[in-house]
Coordinates of C-alpha atoms and ligand atoms in Angstrom, one line a residue:
X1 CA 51.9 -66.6 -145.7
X2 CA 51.1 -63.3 -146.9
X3 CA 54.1 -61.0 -148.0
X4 CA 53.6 -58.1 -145.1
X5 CA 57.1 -57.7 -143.9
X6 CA 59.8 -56.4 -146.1
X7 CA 63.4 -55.3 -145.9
X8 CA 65.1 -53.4 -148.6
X9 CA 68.5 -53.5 -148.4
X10 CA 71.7 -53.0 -150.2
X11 CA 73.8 -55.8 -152.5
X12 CA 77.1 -53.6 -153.3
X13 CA 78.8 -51.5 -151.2
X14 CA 75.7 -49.0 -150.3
X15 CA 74.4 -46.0 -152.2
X16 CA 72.5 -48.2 -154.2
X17 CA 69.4 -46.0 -154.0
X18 CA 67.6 -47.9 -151.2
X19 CA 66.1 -44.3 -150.0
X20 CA 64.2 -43.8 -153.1
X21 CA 63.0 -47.9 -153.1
X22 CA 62.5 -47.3 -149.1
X23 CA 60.2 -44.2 -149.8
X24 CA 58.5 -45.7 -152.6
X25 CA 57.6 -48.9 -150.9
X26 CA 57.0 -46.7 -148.1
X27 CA 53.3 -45.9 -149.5
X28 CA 51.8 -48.5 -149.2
X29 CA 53.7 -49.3 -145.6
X30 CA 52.3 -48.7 -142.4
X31 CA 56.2 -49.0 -140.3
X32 CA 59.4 -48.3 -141.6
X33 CA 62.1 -49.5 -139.6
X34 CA 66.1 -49.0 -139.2
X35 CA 67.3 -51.9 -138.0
X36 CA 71.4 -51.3 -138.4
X37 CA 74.1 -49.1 -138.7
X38 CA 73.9 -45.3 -138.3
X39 CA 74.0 -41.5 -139.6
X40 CA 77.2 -42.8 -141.8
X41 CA 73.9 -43.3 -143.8
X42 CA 72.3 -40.8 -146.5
X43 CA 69.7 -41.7 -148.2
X44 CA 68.2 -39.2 -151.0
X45 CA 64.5 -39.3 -151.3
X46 CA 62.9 -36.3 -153.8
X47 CA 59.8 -35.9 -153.4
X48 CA 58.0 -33.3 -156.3
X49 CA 60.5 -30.0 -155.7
X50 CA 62.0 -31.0 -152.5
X51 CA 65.2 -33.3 -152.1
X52 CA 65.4 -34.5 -148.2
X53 CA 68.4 -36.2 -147.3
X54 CA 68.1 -38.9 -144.7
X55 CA 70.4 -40.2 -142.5
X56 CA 69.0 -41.8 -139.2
X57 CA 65.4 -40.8 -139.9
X58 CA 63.1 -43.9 -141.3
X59 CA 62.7 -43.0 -145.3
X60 CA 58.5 -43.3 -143.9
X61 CA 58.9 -39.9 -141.6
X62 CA 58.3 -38.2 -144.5
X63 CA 54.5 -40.1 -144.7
X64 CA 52.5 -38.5 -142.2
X65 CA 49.8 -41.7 -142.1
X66 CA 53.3 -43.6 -141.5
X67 CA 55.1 -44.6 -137.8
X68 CA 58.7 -44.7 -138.4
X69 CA 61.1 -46.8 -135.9
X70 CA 64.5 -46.8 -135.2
X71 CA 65.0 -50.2 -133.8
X72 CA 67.9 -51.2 -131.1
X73 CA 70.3 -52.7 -134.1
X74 CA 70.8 -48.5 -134.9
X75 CA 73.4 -46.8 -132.7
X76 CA 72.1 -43.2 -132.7
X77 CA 73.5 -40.2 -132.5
X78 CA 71.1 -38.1 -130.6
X79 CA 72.3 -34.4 -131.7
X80 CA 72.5 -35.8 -135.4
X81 CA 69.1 -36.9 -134.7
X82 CA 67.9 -33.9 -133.3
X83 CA 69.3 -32.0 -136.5
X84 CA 68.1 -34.3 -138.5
X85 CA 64.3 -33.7 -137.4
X86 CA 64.8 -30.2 -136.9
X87 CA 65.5 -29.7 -140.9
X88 CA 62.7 -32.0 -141.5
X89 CA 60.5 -30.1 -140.2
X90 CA 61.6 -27.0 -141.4
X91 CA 60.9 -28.5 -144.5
X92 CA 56.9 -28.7 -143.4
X93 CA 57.2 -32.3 -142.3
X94 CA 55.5 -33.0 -139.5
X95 CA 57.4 -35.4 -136.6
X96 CA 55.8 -36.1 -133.3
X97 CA 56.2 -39.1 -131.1
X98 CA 52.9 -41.1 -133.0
X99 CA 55.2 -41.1 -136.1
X100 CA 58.8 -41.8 -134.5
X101 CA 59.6 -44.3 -131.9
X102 CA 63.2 -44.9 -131.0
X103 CA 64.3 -48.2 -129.2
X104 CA 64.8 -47.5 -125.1
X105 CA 67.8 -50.2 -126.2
X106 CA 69.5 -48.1 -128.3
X107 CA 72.9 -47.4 -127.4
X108 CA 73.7 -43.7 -127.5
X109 CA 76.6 -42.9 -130.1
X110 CA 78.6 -39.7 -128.1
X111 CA 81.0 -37.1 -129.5
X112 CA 83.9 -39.1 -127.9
X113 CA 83.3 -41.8 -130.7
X114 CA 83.2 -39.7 -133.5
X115 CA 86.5 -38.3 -131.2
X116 CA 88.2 -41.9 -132.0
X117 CA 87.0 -42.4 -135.3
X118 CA 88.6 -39.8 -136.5
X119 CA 91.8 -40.4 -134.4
X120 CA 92.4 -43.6 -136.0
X121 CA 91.6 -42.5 -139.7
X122 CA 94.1 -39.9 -139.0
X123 CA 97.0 -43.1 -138.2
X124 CA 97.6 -45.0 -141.4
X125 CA 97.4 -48.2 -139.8
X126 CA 94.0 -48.0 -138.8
X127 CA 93.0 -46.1 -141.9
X128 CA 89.9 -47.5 -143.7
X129 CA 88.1 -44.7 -145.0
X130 CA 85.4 -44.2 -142.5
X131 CA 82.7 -41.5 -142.5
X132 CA 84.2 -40.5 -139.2
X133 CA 80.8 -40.8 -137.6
X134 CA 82.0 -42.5 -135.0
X135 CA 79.8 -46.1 -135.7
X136 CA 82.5 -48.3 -135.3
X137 CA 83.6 -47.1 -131.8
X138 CA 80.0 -47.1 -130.8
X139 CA 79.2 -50.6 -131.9
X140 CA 82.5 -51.8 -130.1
X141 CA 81.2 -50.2 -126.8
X142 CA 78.0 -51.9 -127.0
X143 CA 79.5 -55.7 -127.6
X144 CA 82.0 -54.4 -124.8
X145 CA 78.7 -54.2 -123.0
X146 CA 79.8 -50.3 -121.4
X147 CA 77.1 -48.1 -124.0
X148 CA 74.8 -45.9 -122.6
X149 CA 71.6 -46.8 -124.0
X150 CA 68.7 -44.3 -124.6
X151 CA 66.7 -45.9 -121.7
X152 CA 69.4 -45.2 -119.4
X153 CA 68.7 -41.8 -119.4
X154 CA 65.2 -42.6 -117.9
X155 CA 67.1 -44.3 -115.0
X156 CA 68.8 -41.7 -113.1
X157 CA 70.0 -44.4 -110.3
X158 CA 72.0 -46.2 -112.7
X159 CA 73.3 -43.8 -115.3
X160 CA 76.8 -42.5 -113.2
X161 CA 77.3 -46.4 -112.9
X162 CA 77.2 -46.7 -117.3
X163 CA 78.8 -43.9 -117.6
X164 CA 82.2 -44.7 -115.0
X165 CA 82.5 -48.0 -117.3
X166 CA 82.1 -46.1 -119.9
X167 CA 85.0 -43.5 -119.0
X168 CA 87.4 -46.1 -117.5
X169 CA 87.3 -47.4 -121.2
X170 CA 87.6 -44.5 -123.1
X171 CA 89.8 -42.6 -120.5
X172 CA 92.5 -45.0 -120.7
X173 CA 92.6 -44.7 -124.9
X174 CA 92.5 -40.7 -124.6
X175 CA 95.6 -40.9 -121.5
X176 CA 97.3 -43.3 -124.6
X177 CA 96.7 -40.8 -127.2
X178 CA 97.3 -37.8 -125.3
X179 CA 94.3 -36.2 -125.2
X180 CA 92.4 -34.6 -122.2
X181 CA 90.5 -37.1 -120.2
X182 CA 87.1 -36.9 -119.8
X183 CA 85.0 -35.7 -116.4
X184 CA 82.0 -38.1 -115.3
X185 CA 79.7 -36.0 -113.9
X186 CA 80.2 -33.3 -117.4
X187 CA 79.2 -36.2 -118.9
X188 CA 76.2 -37.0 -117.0
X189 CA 74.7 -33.4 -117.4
X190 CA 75.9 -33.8 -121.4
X191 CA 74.1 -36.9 -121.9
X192 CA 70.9 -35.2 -120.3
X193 CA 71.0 -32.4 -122.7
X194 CA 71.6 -34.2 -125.7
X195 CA 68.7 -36.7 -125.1
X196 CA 66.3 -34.4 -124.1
X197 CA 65.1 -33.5 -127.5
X198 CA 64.9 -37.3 -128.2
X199 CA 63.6 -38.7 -125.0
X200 CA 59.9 -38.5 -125.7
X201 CA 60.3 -40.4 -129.0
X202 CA 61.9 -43.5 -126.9
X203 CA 60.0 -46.2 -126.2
X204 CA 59.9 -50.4 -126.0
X205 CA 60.0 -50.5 -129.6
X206 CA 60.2 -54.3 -129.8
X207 CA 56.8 -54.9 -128.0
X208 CA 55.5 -51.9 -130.5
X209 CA 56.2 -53.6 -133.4
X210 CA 55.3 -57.1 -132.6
X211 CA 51.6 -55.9 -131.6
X212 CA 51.7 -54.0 -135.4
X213 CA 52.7 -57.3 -136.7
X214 CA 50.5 -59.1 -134.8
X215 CA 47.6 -57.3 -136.0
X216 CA 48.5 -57.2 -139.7
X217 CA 50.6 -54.0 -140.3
X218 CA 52.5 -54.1 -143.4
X219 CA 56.3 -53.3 -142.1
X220 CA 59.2 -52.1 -144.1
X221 CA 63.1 -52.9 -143.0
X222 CA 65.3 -50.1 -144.6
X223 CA 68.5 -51.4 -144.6
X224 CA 71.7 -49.1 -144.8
X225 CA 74.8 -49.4 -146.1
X226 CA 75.2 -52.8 -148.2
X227 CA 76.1 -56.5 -148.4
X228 CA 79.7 -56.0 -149.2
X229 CA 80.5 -53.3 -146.2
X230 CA 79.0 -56.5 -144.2
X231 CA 81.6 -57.0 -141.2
X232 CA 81.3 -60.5 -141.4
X233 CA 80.6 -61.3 -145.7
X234 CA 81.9 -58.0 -147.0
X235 CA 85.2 -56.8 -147.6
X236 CA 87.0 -57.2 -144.0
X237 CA 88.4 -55.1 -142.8
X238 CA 86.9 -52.3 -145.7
X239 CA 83.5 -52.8 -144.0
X240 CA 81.3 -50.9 -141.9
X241 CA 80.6 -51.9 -138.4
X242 CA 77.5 -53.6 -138.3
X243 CA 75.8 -56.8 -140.5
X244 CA 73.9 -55.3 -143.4
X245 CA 72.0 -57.8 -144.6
X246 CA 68.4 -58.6 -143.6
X247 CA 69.4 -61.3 -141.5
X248 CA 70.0 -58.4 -138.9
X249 CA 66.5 -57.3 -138.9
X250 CA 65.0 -59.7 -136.3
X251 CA 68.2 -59.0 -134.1
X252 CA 67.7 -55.2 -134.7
X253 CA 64.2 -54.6 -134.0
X254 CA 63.3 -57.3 -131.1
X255 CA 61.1 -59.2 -133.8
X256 CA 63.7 -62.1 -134.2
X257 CA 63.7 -65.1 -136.8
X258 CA 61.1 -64.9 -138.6
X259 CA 61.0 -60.9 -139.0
X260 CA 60.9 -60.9 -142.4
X261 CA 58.9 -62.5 -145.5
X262 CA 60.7 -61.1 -148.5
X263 CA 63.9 -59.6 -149.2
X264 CA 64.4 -56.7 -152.2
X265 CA 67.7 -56.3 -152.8
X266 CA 68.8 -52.6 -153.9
X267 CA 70.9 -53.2 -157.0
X268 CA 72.9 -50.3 -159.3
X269 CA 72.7 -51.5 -162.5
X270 CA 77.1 -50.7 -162.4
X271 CA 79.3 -50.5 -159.0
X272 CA 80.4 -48.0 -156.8
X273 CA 82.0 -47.6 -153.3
X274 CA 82.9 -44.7 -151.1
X275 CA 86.1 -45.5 -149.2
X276 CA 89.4 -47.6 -149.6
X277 CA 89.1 -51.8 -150.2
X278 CA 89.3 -54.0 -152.6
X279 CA 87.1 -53.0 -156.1
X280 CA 88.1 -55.3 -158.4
X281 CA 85.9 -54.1 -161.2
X282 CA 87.0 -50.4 -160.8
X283 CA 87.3 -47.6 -164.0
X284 CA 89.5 -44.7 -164.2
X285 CA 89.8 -42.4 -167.2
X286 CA 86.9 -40.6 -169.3
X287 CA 84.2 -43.4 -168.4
X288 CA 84.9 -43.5 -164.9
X289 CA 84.7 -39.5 -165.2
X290 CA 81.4 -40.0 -166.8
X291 CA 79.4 -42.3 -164.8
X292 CA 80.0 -40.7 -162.1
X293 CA 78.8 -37.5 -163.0
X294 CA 76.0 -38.7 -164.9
X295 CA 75.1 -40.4 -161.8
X296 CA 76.0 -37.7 -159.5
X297 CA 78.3 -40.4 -157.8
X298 CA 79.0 -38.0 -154.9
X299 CA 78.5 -38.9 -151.3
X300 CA 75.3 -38.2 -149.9
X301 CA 77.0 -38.2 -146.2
X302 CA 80.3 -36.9 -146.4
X303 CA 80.6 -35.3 -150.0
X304 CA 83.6 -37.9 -151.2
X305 CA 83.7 -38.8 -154.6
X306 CA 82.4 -42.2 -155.1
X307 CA 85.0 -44.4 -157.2
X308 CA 82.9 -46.0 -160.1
X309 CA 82.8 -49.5 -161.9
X310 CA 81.3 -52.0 -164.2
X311 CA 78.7 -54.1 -162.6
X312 CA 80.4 -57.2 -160.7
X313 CA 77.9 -60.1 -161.2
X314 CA 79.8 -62.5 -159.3
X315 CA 80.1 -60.5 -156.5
X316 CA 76.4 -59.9 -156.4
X317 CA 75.1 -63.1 -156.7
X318 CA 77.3 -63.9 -153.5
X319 CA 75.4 -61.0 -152.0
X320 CA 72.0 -62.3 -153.0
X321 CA 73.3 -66.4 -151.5
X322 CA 74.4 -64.7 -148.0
X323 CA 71.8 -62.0 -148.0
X324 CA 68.9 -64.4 -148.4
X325 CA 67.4 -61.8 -151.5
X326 CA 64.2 -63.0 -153.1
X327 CA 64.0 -60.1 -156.0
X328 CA 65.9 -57.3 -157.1
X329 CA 65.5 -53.6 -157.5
X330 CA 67.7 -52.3 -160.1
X331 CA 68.4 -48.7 -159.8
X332 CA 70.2 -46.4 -162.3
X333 CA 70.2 -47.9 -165.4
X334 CA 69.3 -44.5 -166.9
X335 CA 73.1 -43.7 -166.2
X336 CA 74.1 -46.2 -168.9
X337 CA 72.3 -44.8 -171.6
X338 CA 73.8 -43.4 -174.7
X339 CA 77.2 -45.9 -174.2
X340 CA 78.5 -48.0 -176.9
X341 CA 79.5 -51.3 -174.8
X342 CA 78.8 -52.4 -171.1
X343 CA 80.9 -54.9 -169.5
X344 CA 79.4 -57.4 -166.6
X345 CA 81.9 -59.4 -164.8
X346 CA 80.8 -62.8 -165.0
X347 CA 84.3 -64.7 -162.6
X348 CA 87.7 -63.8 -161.6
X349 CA 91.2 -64.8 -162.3
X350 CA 93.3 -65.3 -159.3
X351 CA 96.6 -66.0 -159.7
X352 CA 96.8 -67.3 -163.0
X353 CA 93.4 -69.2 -161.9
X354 CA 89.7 -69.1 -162.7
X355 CA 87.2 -69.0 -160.0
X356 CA 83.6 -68.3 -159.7
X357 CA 83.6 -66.9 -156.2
X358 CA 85.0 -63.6 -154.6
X359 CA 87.8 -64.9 -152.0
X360 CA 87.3 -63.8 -148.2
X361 CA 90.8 -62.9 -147.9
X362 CA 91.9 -59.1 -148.6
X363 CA 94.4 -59.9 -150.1
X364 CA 93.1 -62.3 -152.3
X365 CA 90.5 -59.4 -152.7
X366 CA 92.8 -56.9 -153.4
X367 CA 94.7 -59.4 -156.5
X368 CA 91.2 -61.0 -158.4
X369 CA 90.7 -59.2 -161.9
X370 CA 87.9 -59.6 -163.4
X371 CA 86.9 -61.7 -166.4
X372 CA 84.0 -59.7 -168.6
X373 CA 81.5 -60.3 -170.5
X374 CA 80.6 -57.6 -172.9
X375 CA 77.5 -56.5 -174.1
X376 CA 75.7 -53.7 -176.6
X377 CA 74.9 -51.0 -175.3
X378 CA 71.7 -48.3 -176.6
X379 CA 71.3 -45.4 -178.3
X380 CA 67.5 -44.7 -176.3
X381 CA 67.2 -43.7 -173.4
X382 CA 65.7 -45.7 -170.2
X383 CA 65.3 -42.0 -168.1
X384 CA 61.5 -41.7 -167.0
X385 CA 60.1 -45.1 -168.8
X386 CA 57.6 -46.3 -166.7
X387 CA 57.1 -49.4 -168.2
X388 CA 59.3 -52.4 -169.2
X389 CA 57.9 -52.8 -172.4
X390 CA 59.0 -49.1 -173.7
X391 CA 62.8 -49.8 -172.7
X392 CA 65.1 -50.2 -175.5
X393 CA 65.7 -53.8 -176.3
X394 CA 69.8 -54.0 -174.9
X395 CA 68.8 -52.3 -171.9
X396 CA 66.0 -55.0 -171.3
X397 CA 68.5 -57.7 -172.5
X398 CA 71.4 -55.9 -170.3
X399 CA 68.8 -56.4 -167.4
X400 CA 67.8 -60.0 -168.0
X401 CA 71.2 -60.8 -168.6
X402 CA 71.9 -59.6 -165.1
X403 CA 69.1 -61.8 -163.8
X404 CA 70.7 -64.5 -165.2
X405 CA 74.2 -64.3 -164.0
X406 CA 72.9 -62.8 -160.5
X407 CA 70.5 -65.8 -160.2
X408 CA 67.5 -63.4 -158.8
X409 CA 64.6 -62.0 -160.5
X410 CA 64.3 -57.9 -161.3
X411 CA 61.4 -56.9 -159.7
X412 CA 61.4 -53.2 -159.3
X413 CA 63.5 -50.6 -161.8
X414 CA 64.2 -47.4 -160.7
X415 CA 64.2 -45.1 -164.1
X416 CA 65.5 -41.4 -162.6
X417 CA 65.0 -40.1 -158.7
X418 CA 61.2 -39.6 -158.9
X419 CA 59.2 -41.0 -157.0
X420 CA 56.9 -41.9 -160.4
X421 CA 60.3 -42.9 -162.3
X422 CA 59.8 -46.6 -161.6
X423 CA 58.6 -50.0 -163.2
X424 CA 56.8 -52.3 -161.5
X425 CA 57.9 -55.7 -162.9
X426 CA 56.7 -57.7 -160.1
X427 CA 55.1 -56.0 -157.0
X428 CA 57.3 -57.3 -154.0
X429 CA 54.4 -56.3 -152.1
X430 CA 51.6 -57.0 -154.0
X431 CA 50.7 -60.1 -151.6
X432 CA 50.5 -58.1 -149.0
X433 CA 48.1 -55.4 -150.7
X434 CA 46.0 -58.3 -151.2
X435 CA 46.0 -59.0 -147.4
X436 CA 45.7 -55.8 -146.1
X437 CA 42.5 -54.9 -148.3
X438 CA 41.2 -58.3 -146.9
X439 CA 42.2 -57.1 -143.1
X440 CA 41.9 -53.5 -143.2
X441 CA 39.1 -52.7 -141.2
X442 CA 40.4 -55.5 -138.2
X443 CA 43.6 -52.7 -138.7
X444 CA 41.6 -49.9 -137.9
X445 CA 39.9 -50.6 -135.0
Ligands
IMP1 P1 81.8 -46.4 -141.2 O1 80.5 -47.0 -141.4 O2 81.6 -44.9 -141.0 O3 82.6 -47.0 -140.1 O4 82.6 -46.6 -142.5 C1 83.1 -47.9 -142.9 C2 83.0 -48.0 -144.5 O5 81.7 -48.0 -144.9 C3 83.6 -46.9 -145.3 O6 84.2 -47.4 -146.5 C4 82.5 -46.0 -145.6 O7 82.7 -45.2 -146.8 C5 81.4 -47.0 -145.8 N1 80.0 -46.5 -145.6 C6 79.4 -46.3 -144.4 N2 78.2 -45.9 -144.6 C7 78.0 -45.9 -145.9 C8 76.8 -45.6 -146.7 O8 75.7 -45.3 -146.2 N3 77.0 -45.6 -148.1 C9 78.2 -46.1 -148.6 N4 79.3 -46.4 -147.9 C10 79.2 -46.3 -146.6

């Protein structure tokens, strides 16, 4: 079977630079897809003088020759979406409804989520650290089975009905809370406005992507967030609200089991995480200071301050077992140039105990420390190589080291945010370039 489909998605807790992998891959694909989560994502891309940040919008809108999908797994804001193409195309990009498609089952993510996201950040009890976009609310009313979904809006019969099973939800948590409650038929005429702009990008994605598949199109999965803000594998409750890994993607898109043929796994070559949970290989002091501003560890989404760490092998190659990965991407490894020692934790103690596995438990979580191995680091640099041969030789035994402990080859390393600032170690996609030149002309007809 020929490599075609491909999800990139993260192995640590996000920010892992899967926008830069997404847009890079992006080239050579004919879809991108979001398949999960929401605009809590941001994902960087620079392309030549111009930095675009992404947060709903496919990394492949900026390709013009590209159609970019956002699949039914997504739960969309549609004024962040409306934005969000707004300032990409005041930016000179061009979006039309031949280059975005947005799933008819979609369900719509509304103010009065973001409303209670925000609510129950504010209580410590419910305090997790959110981005306060409102995607866990939004992802609770759709299991709940009362979202509004995009194709709703084209069936004026039954959108009051959605949206009184909607309210009788939400108006009995806003009577608990004391705030106003919220009027039906100001909702209806709400819902119309805000979808408007988006309604002629919505369409039956799933059939659209299965008939691009069918006939050879070489697919992209960006994946958001990462495997340890999983709800099921990550760090619960210190997770987002949806499954990160690609084991979503035939769930998210309509394309089912067999959606995928290789998984890249995003990788920072140390650890960082927006948000409270468990970190167990967390820094403070002068080197946590340092890595995180030589690798501008700053949210993309909601400007926090990303708390920085040593690279946590064991958790990683947990993420690579439960992720299904076939190959890594290893991004930033420019940060760590010029330091004396790295460490890479290679197992825990817990307790007193070893072990060679992160716990489920929170607690458990929240007690592991880390057991390191540590390693020379260089006095090069790895910024802008292009090639693996011209790193310097403890960065490219820091890297095979990782491959080791991680159990997954490096295939891709990211060397700065260019575009161009990338070794190829092993073409994820090369497969399918080898079928598509072999196919290309059945594509275009
Ligand atoms: P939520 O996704 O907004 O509900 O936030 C839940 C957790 O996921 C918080 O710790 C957020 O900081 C984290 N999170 C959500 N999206 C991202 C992302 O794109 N990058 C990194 N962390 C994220």
């Amino acid at each position: 079977m020929p490599h075609q489909k491909i999800a990139i998605v993260g192995t640590q807790w996000g920010d892992e630079g899967k926008g830069k992998l997404s847009d890079w891959i992006a080239e050579r694909a004919d879809v991108v897809v979001r398949f999960q989560g929401g605009h809590n994502a941001g994902h960087t891309v620079v392309v030549g003088e111009t930095t675009y940040k992404l947060n709903l919008l496919p990394s492949g809108v900026l390709r013009s020759d590209t159609l970019s999908v956002i699949g039914n797994g997504v739960v969309v804001d549609p004024l962040a979406l409306a934005r969000e193409i707004e300032s990409v195309r005041a930016a000179g990009v061009e979006i039309s409804p031949e280059t975005l498609l947005v799933a008819d089952n979609a369900p719509m993510l509304l103010p009065l989520h973001a409303d209670l996201d925000g609510l129950r950040e504010d209580g410590e009890a419910s305090h997790i650290g959110t981005t306060r976009r409102g995607i866990g609310p939004a992802y609770e009313d759709k299991v709940a089975r009362r979202a509004v979904r995009f194709g709703d809006l084209q069936a004026p019969d039954t959108l009051g009905e959605r949206v009184e099973r909607l309210l009788v939800h939400h108006n009995m948590l806003r009577r608990g809370s004391g705030r106003p409650e919220l009027d039906g038929d100001a909702l209806i005429a709400e819902l119309r406005r805000m979808g408007e702009p988006i309604l002629p990008f919505v369409g039956d994605a799933a059939t659209r992507l299965y008939e691009l598949v069918e006939r050879g199109a070489i697919v992209v999965f960006e994946g958001a967030q990462g495997a340890m803000l999983d709800t099921d594998h990550g760090t619960y409750p210190y997770v987002t609200s949806s499954n990160t890994t690609a084991a979503q993607v035939g769930v998210g898109t309509g394309l089912g089991a067999h959606a995928v043929d290789h998984v890249l796994g995003v990788t920072k070559a140390y650890s960082t995480r927006v948000g409270a949970g468990p970190f167990p290989t967390e820094l403070d002091g002068a080197l946590a200071d340092h890595l995180a501003t030589r690798g501008h560890e700053v949210g993309t989404n909601t400007g926090r301050n990303r708390r920085v760490g040593w690279f946590d092998a064991v958790m990683v190659r947990q993420a690579v077992r439960f992720g299904g990965v076939d190959s890594l991407a290893l991004t930033k490894i420019d940060v760590l140039d010029g330091l004396d020692e790295l460490k890479i934790c290679t197992g825990y103690r817990l307790d007193g105990e070893a072990r060679a596995t992160f716990p489920s438990g929170v607690a458990q979580q929240a007690r592991v420390e880390p057991v390191y191995e540590t390693m020379p680091g260089w006095s090069g640099t790895t910024a802008g190589v292009r090639a693996r041969a011209d790193l310097p030789s403890a960065a490219a035994r820091y890297i095979e080291r990782l491959e080791e402990l991680v159990g997954c080859p490096v295939a891709v390393i990211s060397t700065g945010p260019d575009r161009d600032d990338t070794i190829i170690v092993h073409d994820p996609l090369a497969r399918a370039l080898q079928f598509a030149s072999e196919t290309a002309d059945d594509r275009e007809e």
